[in-house]
Amino acid sequence: MRPGEERPVEGGACAGVSELELRKLRAAERIDKAAERLGALSRAIWSEPELAYEEHRAHGVLTRFFECEPPAASWSVQPHYHLDTAFRAEWGPPGVGAAPRPLQLGFLCEYDALPGIGHACGHNLIAEVGAAAALGVKGALESLPGPPPPVKVIVLGTPAEEDGGGKIDLIEAGAFKNLDVVFMAHPSQENAAYLPDVAEHDVTVKYYGKASHAAAYPWEGVNALDAAVLAYNNLSVLRQQMKPTWRVHEIKGGAHDYYNVLPNKSLWKAYIENGKKLGIEFISEDAMLNGSSGSTDFGNVTFVVPGIHPYFYIGSDALNHTEQYTEAAGSQEAQFYTLRTAKALAMTALDVIFKPELLQRIREDFKLKLQEEEFLNTVE
């Protein structure tokens, strides 16, 4: 089937179902078939949490997962991809070469944890969603007869989201070059195709003192520590009067700026449509656009390639970055919701592959949001 065609399937239990919808069913079946391996992958990452840029065991677990994915050697895996704990796994149908240029879809995995409380942001589930969605798309493209479309499925392992900004390092290294659309999903307390996030920008303030003898003539000194403590305390009090979308945090030296995620309405509408078919109950569009989430280096990705970063419920009302959420992220109950989200992402990716008009709208949304952002920055 060529992109854009909606040929019905004749005969059998699937009679009258378009070939695209049948491929979506095959994607979901492929994810279900791999559910045990995917759950084991998630548990292996969850059980031994590692901090930013130190995710060596998670890196090994994920690269082996794709290296061992049957049939043997079906995925081309590059460990230590630009960063010690990043990786790239790539699959394309037989015969897909450089001409015509294949559509390249990226699925992102995160896997760093938080100090002291482990996977309290559920990055083990993010890794699982990315891997599962990629398997689903691969399974769908392999499932039906006829020449496959020119597509490459690429999984990027992106370390250090919690501290440092691994995706920004990978952007600077060229890892996102030539990708057409990227997909990932983040655990939360609700299902939302998009939530406005909070961009983080570093402001460096230095305090300089003047030494003097503390006993003999302390009045000659200038206390830099007192100035820093007073600044912290006053900012802490000021936060009570800040608007809901404003944030002030302690910033560690050397961190990248995190940009806001650029929304892509065409992409998240397709995701919602597919998610509803799977029984996902989304918050309203009004609640979605007036809500907020934390900062993420995925925002920087959306300035170089169109992408979607939905949020998904995992069976718990616990809040992210708490011990209770760590427990929820490692629970068996979270597996149902995680794999359901992966299916919705895979189905949306298939829409992108087989609906050229959707891909065109996604690209137009991307360009428009970039122009709006450029205008706002000029005004500010």
CSV table of C-alpha atoms in Angstrom, one decimal:
chain,number,residue,atom,x,y,z
A,1,MET,CA,0.0,0.0,0.0
A,2,ARG,CA,1.3,3.4,-0.9
A,3,PRO,CA,1.1,6.3,1.5
A,4,GLY,CA,-2.3,7.9,1.4
A,5,GLU,CA,-4.2,4.8,0.2
A,6,GLU,CA,-7.0,3.4,2.4
A,7,ARG,CA,-7.6,0.0,0.6
A,8,PRO,CA,-10.2,-2.1,2.4
A,9,VAL,CA,-9.3,-5.7,3.3
A,10,GLU,CA,-11.5,-8.3,1.5
A,11,GLY,CA,-12.8,-11.4,3.2
A,12,GLY,CA,-12.3,-12.9,6.6
A,13,ALA,CA,-12.9,-11.4,10.1
A,14,CYS,CA,-11.3,-8.1,9.1
A,15,ALA,CA,-13.4,-7.6,5.9
A,16,GLY,CA,-14.1,-3.9,5.4
A,17,VAL,CA,-11.3,-2.7,7.6
A,18,SER,CA,-8.8,-0.4,5.8
A,19,GLU,CA,-5.3,-1.7,5.5
A,20,LEU,CA,-4.1,1.2,7.7
A,21,GLU,CA,-6.4,0.1,10.5
A,22,LEU,CA,-5.3,-3.4,10.1
A,23,ARG,CA,-1.7,-2.4,10.4
A,24,LYS,CA,-2.6,-0.6,13.6
A,25,LEU,CA,-4.1,-3.8,14.9
A,26,ARG,CA,-0.8,-5.6,14.0
A,27,ALA,CA,1.2,-2.9,15.8
A,28,ALA,CA,-0.9,-3.5,19.0
A,29,GLU,CA,-0.5,-7.3,18.6
A,30,ARG,CA,3.2,-6.9,18.3
A,31,ILE,CA,3.4,-4.9,21.5
A,32,ASP,CA,1.3,-7.4,23.3
A,33,LYS,CA,3.5,-10.2,22.1
A,34,ALA,CA,6.5,-8.5,23.5
A,35,ALA,CA,4.8,-7.5,26.8
A,36,GLU,CA,6.8,-9.9,29.0
A,37,ARG,CA,10.2,-8.7,27.5
A,38,LEU,CA,9.1,-5.1,27.8
A,39,GLY,CA,8.1,-5.5,31.4
A,40,ALA,CA,11.4,-7.1,32.2
A,41,LEU,CA,13.2,-4.3,30.5
A,42,SER,CA,11.3,-1.7,32.6
A,43,ARG,CA,11.9,-3.6,35.9
A,44,ALA,CA,15.6,-4.0,35.2
A,45,ILE,CA,15.9,-0.2,34.8
A,46,TRP,CA,13.7,0.5,37.8
A,47,SER,CA,15.4,-1.9,40.2
A,48,GLU,CA,18.8,-0.4,39.8
A,49,PRO,CA,18.3,3.4,39.4
A,50,GLU,CA,21.2,5.4,38.0
A,51,LEU,CA,21.7,9.2,38.0
A,52,ALA,CA,22.3,11.5,35.0
A,53,TYR,CA,25.1,10.5,32.7
A,54,GLU,CA,25.8,7.5,34.8
A,55,GLU,CA,23.1,5.2,33.4
A,56,HIS,CA,25.6,2.5,32.4
A,57,ARG,CA,23.5,-0.5,33.4
A,58,ALA,CA,20.3,0.9,31.8
A,59,HIS,CA,22.3,1.6,28.6
A,60,GLY,CA,23.4,-2.0,28.5
A,61,VAL,CA,19.9,-3.4,29.2
A,62,LEU,CA,18.4,-1.3,26.4
A,63,THR,CA,21.1,-2.0,23.8
A,64,ARG,CA,20.9,-5.7,24.5
A,65,PHE,CA,17.2,-5.6,24.2
A,66,PHE,CA,17.4,-4.4,20.6
A,67,GLU,CA,20.4,-6.5,19.7
A,68,CYS,CA,18.5,-9.6,20.8
A,69,GLU,CA,15.2,-8.6,19.3
A,70,PRO,CA,14.1,-11.4,16.9
A,71,PRO,CA,14.9,-12.0,14.2
A,72,ALA,CA,18.6,-11.7,15.0
A,73,ALA,CA,20.4,-8.6,13.9
A,74,SER,CA,17.2,-7.0,12.6
A,75,TRP,CA,18.1,-3.8,14.5
A,76,SER,CA,21.4,-1.9,13.8
A,77,VAL,CA,22.5,-0.8,17.3
A,78,GLN,CA,25.1,1.9,18.0
A,79,PRO,CA,26.0,1.9,21.8
A,80,HIS,CA,27.7,5.0,23.3
A,81,TYR,CA,26.1,7.2,20.6
A,82,HIS,CA,27.8,10.6,21.1
A,83,LEU,CA,27.5,10.1,24.9
A,84,ASP,CA,28.7,7.3,27.0
A,85,THR,CA,25.2,6.3,28.0
A,86,ALA,CA,23.3,7.2,24.9
A,87,PHE,CA,22.5,4.8,22.1
A,88,ARG,CA,20.8,4.6,18.7
A,89,ALA,CA,18.9,1.6,17.3
A,90,GLU,CA,17.7,1.6,13.7
A,91,TRP,CA,15.4,-0.6,11.6
A,92,GLY,CA,14.2,-0.3,8.1
A,93,PRO,CA,12.3,-2.7,5.7
A,94,PRO,CA,14.5,-4.7,3.3
A,95,GLY,CA,15.4,-2.6,0.3
A,96,VAL,CA,15.0,0.8,1.9
A,97,GLY,CA,18.0,2.8,0.9
A,98,ALA,CA,19.0,6.4,0.5
A,99,ALA,CA,16.8,7.1,-2.6
A,100,PRO,CA,14.1,8.0,-2.3
A,101,ARG,CA,14.9,9.5,1.1
A,102,PRO,CA,13.1,7.4,3.7
A,103,LEU,CA,10.8,8.9,6.2
A,104,GLN,CA,12.7,8.8,9.5
A,105,LEU,CA,10.7,8.5,12.7
A,106,GLY,CA,12.3,8.7,16.1
A,107,PHE,CA,11.2,7.1,19.4
A,108,LEU,CA,12.9,8.5,22.5
A,109,CYS,CA,13.9,6.6,25.7
A,110,GLU,CA,14.8,8.2,29.0
A,111,TYR,CA,16.2,6.2,31.9
A,112,ASP,CA,17.9,8.4,34.5
A,113,ALA,CA,16.7,8.4,38.1
A,114,LEU,CA,16.5,10.9,40.9
A,115,PRO,CA,19.0,11.0,43.9
A,116,GLY,CA,17.7,9.1,46.9
A,117,ILE,CA,14.3,8.1,45.6
A,118,GLY,CA,15.1,6.2,42.4
A,119,HIS,CA,12.6,6.3,39.5
A,120,ALA,CA,10.2,8.7,41.0
A,121,CYS,CA,9.5,10.3,37.6
A,122,GLY,CA,8.9,6.9,35.9
A,123,HIS,CA,11.7,7.1,33.4
A,124,ASN,CA,11.9,3.3,33.3
A,125,LEU,CA,8.4,3.5,31.8
A,126,ILE,CA,9.5,6.2,29.3
A,127,ALA,CA,12.2,3.8,28.1
A,128,GLU,CA,9.6,1.0,27.9
A,129,VAL,CA,7.1,3.2,25.9
A,130,GLY,CA,9.7,4.2,23.4
A,131,ALA,CA,11.0,0.7,22.9
A,132,ALA,CA,7.4,-0.8,22.7
A,133,ALA,CA,6.1,1.8,20.2
A,134,ALA,CA,9.1,1.2,17.9
A,135,LEU,CA,8.5,-2.5,18.0
A,136,GLY,CA,4.8,-1.9,17.2
A,137,VAL,CA,5.6,0.2,14.1
A,138,LYS,CA,8.2,-2.4,12.9
A,139,GLY,CA,5.7,-5.2,13.4
A,140,ALA,CA,3.0,-3.3,11.5
A,141,LEU,CA,5.3,-2.6,8.5
A,142,GLU,CA,6.4,-6.3,8.4
A,143,SER,CA,2.9,-7.7,8.8
A,144,LEU,CA,1.2,-7.3,5.4
A,145,PRO,CA,2.1,-8.2,1.9
A,146,GLY,CA,3.3,-5.8,-0.7
A,147,PRO,CA,6.2,-3.5,-0.9
A,148,PRO,CA,6.9,-1.6,2.4
A,149,PRO,CA,7.0,2.2,2.4
A,150,PRO,CA,10.4,3.9,2.6
A,151,VAL,CA,10.6,4.3,6.3
A,152,LYS,CA,13.3,4.1,9.0
A,153,VAL,CA,12.3,3.5,12.6
A,154,ILE,CA,14.9,5.0,15.0
A,155,VAL,CA,15.2,4.6,18.7
A,156,LEU,CA,17.3,7.1,20.6
A,157,GLY,CA,18.4,6.5,24.1
A,158,THR,CA,18.7,10.0,25.7
A,159,PRO,CA,20.3,10.1,29.1
A,160,ALA,CA,20.4,12.9,31.8
A,161,GLU,CA,16.9,14.5,31.5
A,162,GLU,CA,16.7,15.2,35.2
A,163,ASP,CA,20.0,17.0,35.4
A,164,GLY,CA,22.1,18.2,32.6
A,165,GLY,CA,20.0,17.9,29.4
A,166,GLY,CA,21.3,14.9,27.5
A,167,LYS,CA,19.0,15.6,24.6
A,168,ILE,CA,20.6,19.0,24.2
A,169,ASP,CA,24.0,17.4,24.1
A,170,LEU,CA,22.7,15.0,21.4
A,171,ILE,CA,21.1,17.9,19.4
A,172,GLU,CA,24.5,19.7,19.4
A,173,ALA,CA,26.2,16.4,18.2
A,174,GLY,CA,23.7,16.1,15.3
A,175,ALA,CA,21.8,13.1,16.6
A,176,PHE,CA,18.4,14.5,15.5
A,177,LYS,CA,19.6,15.5,12.1
A,178,ASN,CA,17.3,14.1,9.3
A,179,LEU,CA,14.6,12.9,11.7
A,180,ASP,CA,11.1,13.9,10.5
A,181,VAL,CA,9.0,13.4,13.6
A,182,VAL,CA,9.8,12.2,17.1
A,183,PHE,CA,7.7,10.5,19.7
A,184,MET,CA,7.9,9.9,23.5
A,185,ALA,CA,5.5,9.8,26.4
A,186,HIS,CA,5.8,10.7,30.1
A,187,PRO,CA,4.1,9.2,33.2
A,188,SER,CA,1.8,11.5,35.1
A,189,GLN,CA,-1.5,11.5,37.0
A,190,GLU,CA,-3.7,12.0,33.9
A,191,ASN,CA,-3.9,11.4,30.2
A,192,ALA,CA,-3.0,14.5,28.2
A,193,ALA,CA,-1.8,14.8,24.6
A,194,TYR,CA,0.0,18.0,25.6
A,195,LEU,CA,0.7,20.1,28.7
A,196,PRO,CA,2.3,23.5,28.7
A,197,ASP,CA,5.7,23.1,30.4
A,198,VAL,CA,8.0,25.5,32.1
A,199,ALA,CA,11.1,26.6,30.3
A,200,GLU,CA,14.2,26.8,32.5
A,201,HIS,CA,16.8,29.5,31.9
A,202,ASP,CA,19.9,29.9,34.0
A,203,VAL,CA,20.7,33.2,35.7
A,204,THR,CA,24.1,33.3,37.3
A,205,VAL,CA,24.6,35.6,40.3
A,206,LYS,CA,27.9,36.0,42.0
A,207,TYR,CA,28.5,37.6,45.4
A,208,TYR,CA,31.8,39.2,46.3
A,209,GLY,CA,32.8,39.9,49.8
A,210,LYS,CA,35.6,41.8,51.5
A,211,ALA,CA,37.8,40.1,54.1
A,212,SER,CA,38.5,41.6,57.5
A,213,HIS,CA,39.4,40.5,61.0
A,214,ALA,CA,36.3,39.0,62.5
A,215,ALA,CA,37.2,39.9,66.1
A,216,ALA,CA,39.3,43.1,65.8
A,217,TYR,CA,37.3,45.1,63.1
A,218,PRO,CA,34.4,43.1,61.6
A,219,TRP,CA,32.8,46.4,60.4
A,220,GLU,CA,35.4,46.6,57.7
A,221,GLY,CA,34.3,43.4,56.1
A,222,VAL,CA,31.6,42.7,53.5
A,223,ASN,CA,29.8,39.4,54.0
A,224,ALA,CA,29.0,37.7,50.6
A,225,LEU,CA,27.4,34.7,52.3
A,226,ASP,CA,24.9,37.0,54.1
A,227,ALA,CA,24.0,38.5,50.8
A,228,ALA,CA,23.4,35.1,49.2
A,229,VAL,CA,21.3,33.9,52.1
A,230,LEU,CA,19.2,37.1,52.1
A,231,ALA,CA,18.7,36.7,48.3
A,232,TYR,CA,17.5,33.1,48.7
A,233,ASN,CA,15.1,34.0,51.6
A,234,ASN,CA,13.6,36.9,49.7
A,235,LEU,CA,13.1,34.8,46.5
A,236,SER,CA,11.5,32.1,48.7
A,237,VAL,CA,9.0,34.6,50.1
A,238,LEU,CA,8.4,36.1,46.6
A,239,ARG,CA,7.4,32.7,45.2
A,240,GLN,CA,4.1,33.0,47.2
A,241,GLN,CA,3.1,35.9,44.9
A,242,MET,CA,4.3,34.3,41.6
A,243,LYS,CA,1.8,33.3,39.0
A,244,PRO,CA,1.1,29.5,38.4
A,245,THR,CA,3.3,29.4,35.3
A,246,TRP,CA,6.3,31.1,36.9
A,247,ARG,CA,9.1,29.1,38.5
A,248,VAL,CA,12.2,29.9,40.4
A,249,HIS,CA,14.6,27.1,41.4
A,250,GLU,CA,18.1,26.7,42.5
A,251,ILE,CA,20.1,26.2,39.4
A,252,LYS,CA,23.2,24.0,39.4
A,253,GLY,CA,26.2,25.3,37.4
A,254,GLY,CA,26.9,23.9,34.0
A,255,ALA,CA,23.3,23.0,33.1
A,256,HIS,CA,21.7,23.7,29.7
A,257,ASP,CA,18.6,25.9,29.3
A,258,TYR,CA,15.5,23.9,28.9
A,259,TYR,CA,13.1,25.3,26.3
A,260,ASN,CA,9.3,25.0,26.3
A,261,VAL,CA,7.8,22.2,24.3
A,262,LEU,CA,6.3,23.6,21.1
A,263,PRO,CA,2.8,22.1,20.7
A,264,ASN,CA,2.0,20.4,17.4
A,265,LYS,CA,-1.8,20.4,17.2
A,266,SER,CA,-2.1,18.1,14.2
A,267,LEU,CA,0.1,15.5,15.9
A,268,TRP,CA,-1.6,15.5,19.2
A,269,LYS,CA,-5.1,15.4,17.6
A,270,ALA,CA,-4.0,12.2,15.8
A,271,TYR,CA,-2.7,10.8,19.0
A,272,ILE,CA,-6.0,11.6,20.9
A,273,GLU,CA,-8.0,9.9,18.1
A,274,ASN,CA,-5.9,6.8,18.3
A,275,GLY,CA,-5.8,6.8,22.1
A,276,LYS,CA,-9.6,7.0,22.4
A,277,LYS,CA,-9.9,3.8,20.2
A,278,LEU,CA,-7.8,2.1,22.9
A,279,GLY,CA,-10.1,3.4,25.7
A,280,ILE,CA,-7.8,6.2,26.9
A,281,GLU,CA,-9.8,9.0,28.6
A,282,PHE,CA,-8.1,12.3,28.0
A,283,ILE,CA,-8.5,15.5,30.0
A,284,SER,CA,-10.4,18.2,28.1
A,285,GLU,CA,-8.6,20.5,25.7
A,286,ASP,CA,-9.3,23.5,27.9
A,287,ALA,CA,-7.8,21.7,31.0
A,288,MET,CA,-4.9,20.6,28.8
A,289,LEU,CA,-4.0,24.1,27.5
A,290,ASN,CA,-4.5,25.7,31.0
A,291,GLY,CA,-2.5,23.1,32.9
A,292,SER,CA,1.2,22.9,33.4
A,293,SER,CA,4.0,20.4,33.8
A,294,GLY,CA,7.6,20.4,34.7
A,295,SER,CA,10.5,21.4,32.4
A,296,THR,CA,12.0,18.9,30.0
A,297,ASP,CA,14.9,18.9,27.5
A,298,PHE,CA,12.4,17.4,25.0
A,299,GLY,CA,11.3,21.1,24.6
A,300,ASN,CA,14.7,21.8,22.9
A,301,VAL,CA,14.1,18.8,20.6
A,302,THR,CA,10.8,20.4,19.4
A,303,PHE,CA,12.8,23.4,18.1
A,304,VAL,CA,14.7,21.2,15.7
A,305,VAL,CA,12.1,18.5,14.7
A,306,PRO,CA,8.3,18.2,15.1
A,307,GLY,CA,7.4,16.0,18.1
A,308,ILE,CA,4.8,14.9,20.6
A,309,HIS,CA,5.3,14.4,24.4
A,310,PRO,CA,2.0,13.2,25.8
A,311,TYR,CA,1.4,12.4,29.5
A,312,PHE,CA,-0.2,9.1,30.7
A,313,TYR,CA,-1.8,7.8,33.8
A,314,ILE,CA,-0.1,4.8,35.4
A,315,GLY,CA,-2.8,3.7,37.8
A,316,SER,CA,-1.8,5.9,40.7
A,317,ASP,CA,-2.6,9.4,41.9
A,318,ALA,CA,0.8,9.8,43.6
A,319,LEU,CA,2.8,12.9,42.5
A,320,ASN,CA,5.9,12.7,40.5
A,321,HIS,CA,9.2,13.0,42.4
A,322,THR,CA,7.8,11.3,45.5
A,323,GLU,CA,8.6,7.9,47.0
A,324,GLN,CA,5.0,6.9,46.3
A,325,TYR,CA,5.5,7.5,42.6
A,326,THR,CA,8.7,5.4,42.6
A,327,GLU,CA,6.6,2.5,43.9
A,328,ALA,CA,3.9,3.1,41.3
A,329,ALA,CA,6.4,3.3,38.4
A,330,GLY,CA,7.6,-0.2,39.4
A,331,SER,CA,4.2,-1.7,39.8
A,332,GLN,CA,2.6,-4.4,37.7
A,333,GLU,CA,-0.5,-2.2,37.4
A,334,ALA,CA,1.5,0.5,35.5
A,335,GLN,CA,2.3,-2.0,32.8
A,336,PHE,CA,-1.2,-2.0,31.3
A,337,TYR,CA,-1.3,1.8,31.0
A,338,THR,CA,2.3,2.0,29.7
A,339,LEU,CA,1.7,-0.5,26.9
A,340,ARG,CA,-1.6,1.1,26.0
A,341,THR,CA,0.2,4.4,25.6
A,342,ALA,CA,2.9,2.7,23.4
A,343,LYS,CA,0.1,1.4,21.2
A,344,ALA,CA,-1.3,4.9,20.7
A,345,LEU,CA,2.1,6.3,19.8
A,346,ALA,CA,2.7,3.5,17.3
A,347,MET,CA,-0.8,4.0,15.7
A,348,THR,CA,-0.1,7.7,15.5
A,349,ALA,CA,3.3,7.0,13.8
A,350,LEU,CA,1.5,4.8,11.3
A,351,ASP,CA,-0.9,7.7,10.5
A,352,VAL,CA,2.2,9.8,9.8
A,353,ILE,CA,3.6,7.2,7.5
A,354,PHE,CA,0.4,6.5,5.5
A,355,LYS,CA,-1.3,9.9,5.5
A,356,PRO,CA,0.9,12.4,3.6
A,357,GLU,CA,-1.6,15.2,4.3
A,358,LEU,CA,-1.1,14.7,8.0
A,359,LEU,CA,2.6,14.8,7.7
A,360,GLN,CA,2.3,18.0,5.7
A,361,ARG,CA,0.1,19.6,8.4
A,362,ILE,CA,2.5,18.5,11.1
A,363,ARG,CA,5.3,20.2,9.3
A,364,GLU,CA,3.2,23.4,8.8
A,365,ASP,CA,2.3,23.5,12.5
A,366,PHE,CA,6.0,23.1,13.3
A,367,LYS,CA,7.1,26.0,11.1
A,368,LEU,CA,4.2,28.2,12.4
A,369,LYS,CA,5.2,27.6,16.1
A,370,LEU,CA,8.8,28.3,15.3
A,371,GLN,CA,7.8,31.6,13.7
A,372,GLU,CA,5.6,32.5,16.7
A,373,GLU,CA,8.4,31.8,19.1
A,374,GLU,CA,10.8,33.9,17.1
A,375,PHE,CA,8.4,36.8,17.1
A,376,LEU,CA,7.8,36.5,20.9
A,377,ASN,CA,11.5,36.5,21.5
A,378,THR,CA,12.0,39.6,19.3
A,379,VAL,CA,9.2,41.4,21.2
A,380,GLU,CA,10.6,40.5,24.6
